[in-house]
Coordinates of N, CA and C in Angstrom, one line a residue:
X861 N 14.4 -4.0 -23.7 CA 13.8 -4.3 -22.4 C 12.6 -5.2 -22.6
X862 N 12.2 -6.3 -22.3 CA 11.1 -7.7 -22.0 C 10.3 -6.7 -21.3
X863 N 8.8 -7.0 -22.1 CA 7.8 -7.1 -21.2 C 6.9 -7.4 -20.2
X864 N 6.7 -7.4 -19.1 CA 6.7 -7.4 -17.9 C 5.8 -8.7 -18.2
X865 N 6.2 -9.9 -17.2 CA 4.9 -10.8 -17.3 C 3.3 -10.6 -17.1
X866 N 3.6 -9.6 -15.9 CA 2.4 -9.6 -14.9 C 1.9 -8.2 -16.0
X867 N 0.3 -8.5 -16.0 CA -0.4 -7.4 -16.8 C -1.7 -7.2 -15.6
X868 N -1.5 -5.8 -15.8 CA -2.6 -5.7 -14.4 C -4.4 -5.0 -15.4
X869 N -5.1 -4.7 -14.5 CA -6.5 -3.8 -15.0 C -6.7 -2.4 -13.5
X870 N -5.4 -2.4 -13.3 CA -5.7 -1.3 -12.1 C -6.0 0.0 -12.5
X871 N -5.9 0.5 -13.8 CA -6.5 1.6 -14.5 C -7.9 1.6 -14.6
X872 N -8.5 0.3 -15.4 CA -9.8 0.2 -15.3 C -10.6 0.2 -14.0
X873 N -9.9 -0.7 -13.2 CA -10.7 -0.4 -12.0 C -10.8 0.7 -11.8
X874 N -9.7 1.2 -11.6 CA -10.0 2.8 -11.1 C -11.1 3.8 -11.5
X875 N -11.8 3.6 -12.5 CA -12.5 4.3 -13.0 C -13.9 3.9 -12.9
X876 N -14.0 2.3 -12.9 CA -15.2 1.9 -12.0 C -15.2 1.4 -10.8
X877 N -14.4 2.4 -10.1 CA -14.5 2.5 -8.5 C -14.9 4.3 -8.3
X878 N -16.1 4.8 -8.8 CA -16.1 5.9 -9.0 C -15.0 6.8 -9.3
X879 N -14.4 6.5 -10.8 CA -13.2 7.4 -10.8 C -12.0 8.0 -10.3
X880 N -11.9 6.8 -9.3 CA -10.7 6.9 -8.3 C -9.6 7.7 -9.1
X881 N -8.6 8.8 -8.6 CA -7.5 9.0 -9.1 C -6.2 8.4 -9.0
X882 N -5.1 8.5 -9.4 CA -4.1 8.0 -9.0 C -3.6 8.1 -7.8
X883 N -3.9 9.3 -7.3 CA -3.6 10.0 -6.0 C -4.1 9.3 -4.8
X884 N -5.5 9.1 -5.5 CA -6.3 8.7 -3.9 C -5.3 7.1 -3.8
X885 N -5.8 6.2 -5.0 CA -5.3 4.9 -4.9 C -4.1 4.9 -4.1
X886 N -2.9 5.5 -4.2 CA -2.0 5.8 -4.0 C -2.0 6.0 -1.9
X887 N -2.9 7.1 -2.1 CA -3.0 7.5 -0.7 C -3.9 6.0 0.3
X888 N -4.3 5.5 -0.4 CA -5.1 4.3 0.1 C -4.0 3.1 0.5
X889 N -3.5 3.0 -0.6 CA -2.3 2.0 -0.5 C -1.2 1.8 0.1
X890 N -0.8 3.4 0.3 CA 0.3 3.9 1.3 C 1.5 3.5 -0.1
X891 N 1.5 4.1 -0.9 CA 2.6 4.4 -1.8 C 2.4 6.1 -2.5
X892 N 3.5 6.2 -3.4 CA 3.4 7.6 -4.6 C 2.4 7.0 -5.6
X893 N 1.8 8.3 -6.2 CA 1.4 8.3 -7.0 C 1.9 8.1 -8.3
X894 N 3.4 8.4 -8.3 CA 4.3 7.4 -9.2 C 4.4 6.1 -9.2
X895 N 4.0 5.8 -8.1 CA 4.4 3.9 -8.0 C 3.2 3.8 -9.2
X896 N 2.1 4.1 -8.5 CA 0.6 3.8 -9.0 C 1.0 3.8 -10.8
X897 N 1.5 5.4 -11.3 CA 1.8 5.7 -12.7 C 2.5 4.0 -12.8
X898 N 3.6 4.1 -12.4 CA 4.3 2.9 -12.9 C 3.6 1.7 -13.3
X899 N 3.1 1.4 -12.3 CA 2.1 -0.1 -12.3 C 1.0 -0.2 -13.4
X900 N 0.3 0.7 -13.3 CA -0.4 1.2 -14.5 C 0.3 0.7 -15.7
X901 N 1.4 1.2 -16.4 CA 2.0 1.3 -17.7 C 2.9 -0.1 -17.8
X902 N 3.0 -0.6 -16.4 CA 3.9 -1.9 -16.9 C 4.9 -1.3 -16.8
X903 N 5.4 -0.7 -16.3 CA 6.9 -0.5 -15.9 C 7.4 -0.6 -14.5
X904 N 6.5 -1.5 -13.9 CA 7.2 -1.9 -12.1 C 6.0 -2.8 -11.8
X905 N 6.4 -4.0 -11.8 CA 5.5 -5.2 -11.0 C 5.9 -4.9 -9.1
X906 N 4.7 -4.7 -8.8 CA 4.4 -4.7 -7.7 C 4.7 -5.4 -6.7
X907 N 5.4 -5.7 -5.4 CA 5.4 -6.7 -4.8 C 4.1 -7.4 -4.5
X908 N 4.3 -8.6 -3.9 CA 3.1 -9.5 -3.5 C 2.1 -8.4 -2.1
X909 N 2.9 -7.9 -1.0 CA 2.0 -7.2 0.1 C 1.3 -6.2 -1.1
X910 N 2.1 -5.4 -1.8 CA 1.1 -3.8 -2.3 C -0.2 -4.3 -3.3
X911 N 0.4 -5.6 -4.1 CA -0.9 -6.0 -5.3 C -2.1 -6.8 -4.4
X912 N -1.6 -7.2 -3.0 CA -2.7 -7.3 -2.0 C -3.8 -6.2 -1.8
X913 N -2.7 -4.9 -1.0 CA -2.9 -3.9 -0.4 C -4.2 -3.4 -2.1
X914 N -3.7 -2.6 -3.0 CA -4.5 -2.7 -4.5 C -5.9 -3.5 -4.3
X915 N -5.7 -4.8 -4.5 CA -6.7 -5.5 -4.7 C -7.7 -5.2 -3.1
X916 N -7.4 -5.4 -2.6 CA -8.4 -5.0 -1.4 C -8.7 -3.5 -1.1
X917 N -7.9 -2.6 -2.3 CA -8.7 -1.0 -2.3 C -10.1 -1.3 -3.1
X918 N -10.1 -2.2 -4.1 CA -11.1 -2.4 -4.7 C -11.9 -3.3 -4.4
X919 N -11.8 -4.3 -3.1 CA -12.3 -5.1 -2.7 C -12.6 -6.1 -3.8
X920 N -11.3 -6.8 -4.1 CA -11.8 -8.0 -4.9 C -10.3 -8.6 -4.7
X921 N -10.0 -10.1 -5.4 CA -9.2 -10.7 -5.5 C -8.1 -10.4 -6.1
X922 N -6.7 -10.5 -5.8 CA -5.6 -10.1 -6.2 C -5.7 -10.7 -7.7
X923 N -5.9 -12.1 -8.1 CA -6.3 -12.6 -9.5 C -7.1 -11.4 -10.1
X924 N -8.0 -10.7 -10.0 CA -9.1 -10.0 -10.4 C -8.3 -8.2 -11.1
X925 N -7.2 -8.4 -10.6 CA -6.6 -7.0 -11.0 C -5.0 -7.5 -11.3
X926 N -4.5 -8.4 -11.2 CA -3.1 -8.9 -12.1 C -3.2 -10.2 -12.4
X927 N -2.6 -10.3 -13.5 CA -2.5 -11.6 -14.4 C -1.1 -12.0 -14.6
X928 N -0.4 -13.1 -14.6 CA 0.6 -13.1 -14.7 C 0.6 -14.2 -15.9
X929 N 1.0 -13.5 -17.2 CA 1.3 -14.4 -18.1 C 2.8 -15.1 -18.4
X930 N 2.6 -16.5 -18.1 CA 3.7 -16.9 -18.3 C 4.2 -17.5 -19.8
X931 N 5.2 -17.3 -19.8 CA 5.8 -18.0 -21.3 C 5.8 -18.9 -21.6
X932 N 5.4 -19.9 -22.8 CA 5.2 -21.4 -23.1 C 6.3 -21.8 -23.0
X933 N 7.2 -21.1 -23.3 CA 8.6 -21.7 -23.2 C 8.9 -22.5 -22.0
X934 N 8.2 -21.7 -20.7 CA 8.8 -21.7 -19.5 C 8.2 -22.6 -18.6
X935 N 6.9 -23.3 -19.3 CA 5.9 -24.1 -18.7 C 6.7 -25.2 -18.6
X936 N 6.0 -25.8 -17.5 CA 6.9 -27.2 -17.2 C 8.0 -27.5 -16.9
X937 N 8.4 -26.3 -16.5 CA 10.2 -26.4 -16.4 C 11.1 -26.1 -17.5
X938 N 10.6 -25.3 -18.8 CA 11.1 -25.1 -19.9 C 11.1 -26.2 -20.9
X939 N 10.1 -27.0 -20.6 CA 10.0 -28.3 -21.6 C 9.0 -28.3 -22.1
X940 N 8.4 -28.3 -23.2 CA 7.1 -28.3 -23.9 C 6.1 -29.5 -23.9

């Protein structure tokens, strides 16, 4: 299984948003606390609304909590 492009810091935030749990994030966002798990570990890229809904639990920019790394391969149209 490929590694997810998109790498997030929603764990770190969490902990300098006063130790947020998974639960609360969760309950803030209006998802499970499994989603949350997931997103965390890289095993489920979030839609565009929820890594909004996220970024504005922590009041900052959706840039500021996912990165999407894209593949050199894939720049440009797949042409180097």
């Amino acid at each position: 299984m490929a590694e997810s492009p998109i790498s997030n810091k929603v764990r770190e935030m969490r902990f300098h948003s006063g130790e947020m749990t998974q639960q609360e994030l969760a309950e803030i966002v209006g998802v499970t606390r499994q989603t949350i798990v997931a997103i965390e570990k890289q095993r489920y890229s979030p839609s565009l609304e929820l890594a909004f809904r996220i970024a504005r639990a922590f009041a900052c920019g959706v840039e500021d909590v996912f990165r999407f790394e894209q593949d050199p391969d894939t720049t440009n149209g797949g042409t180097k």
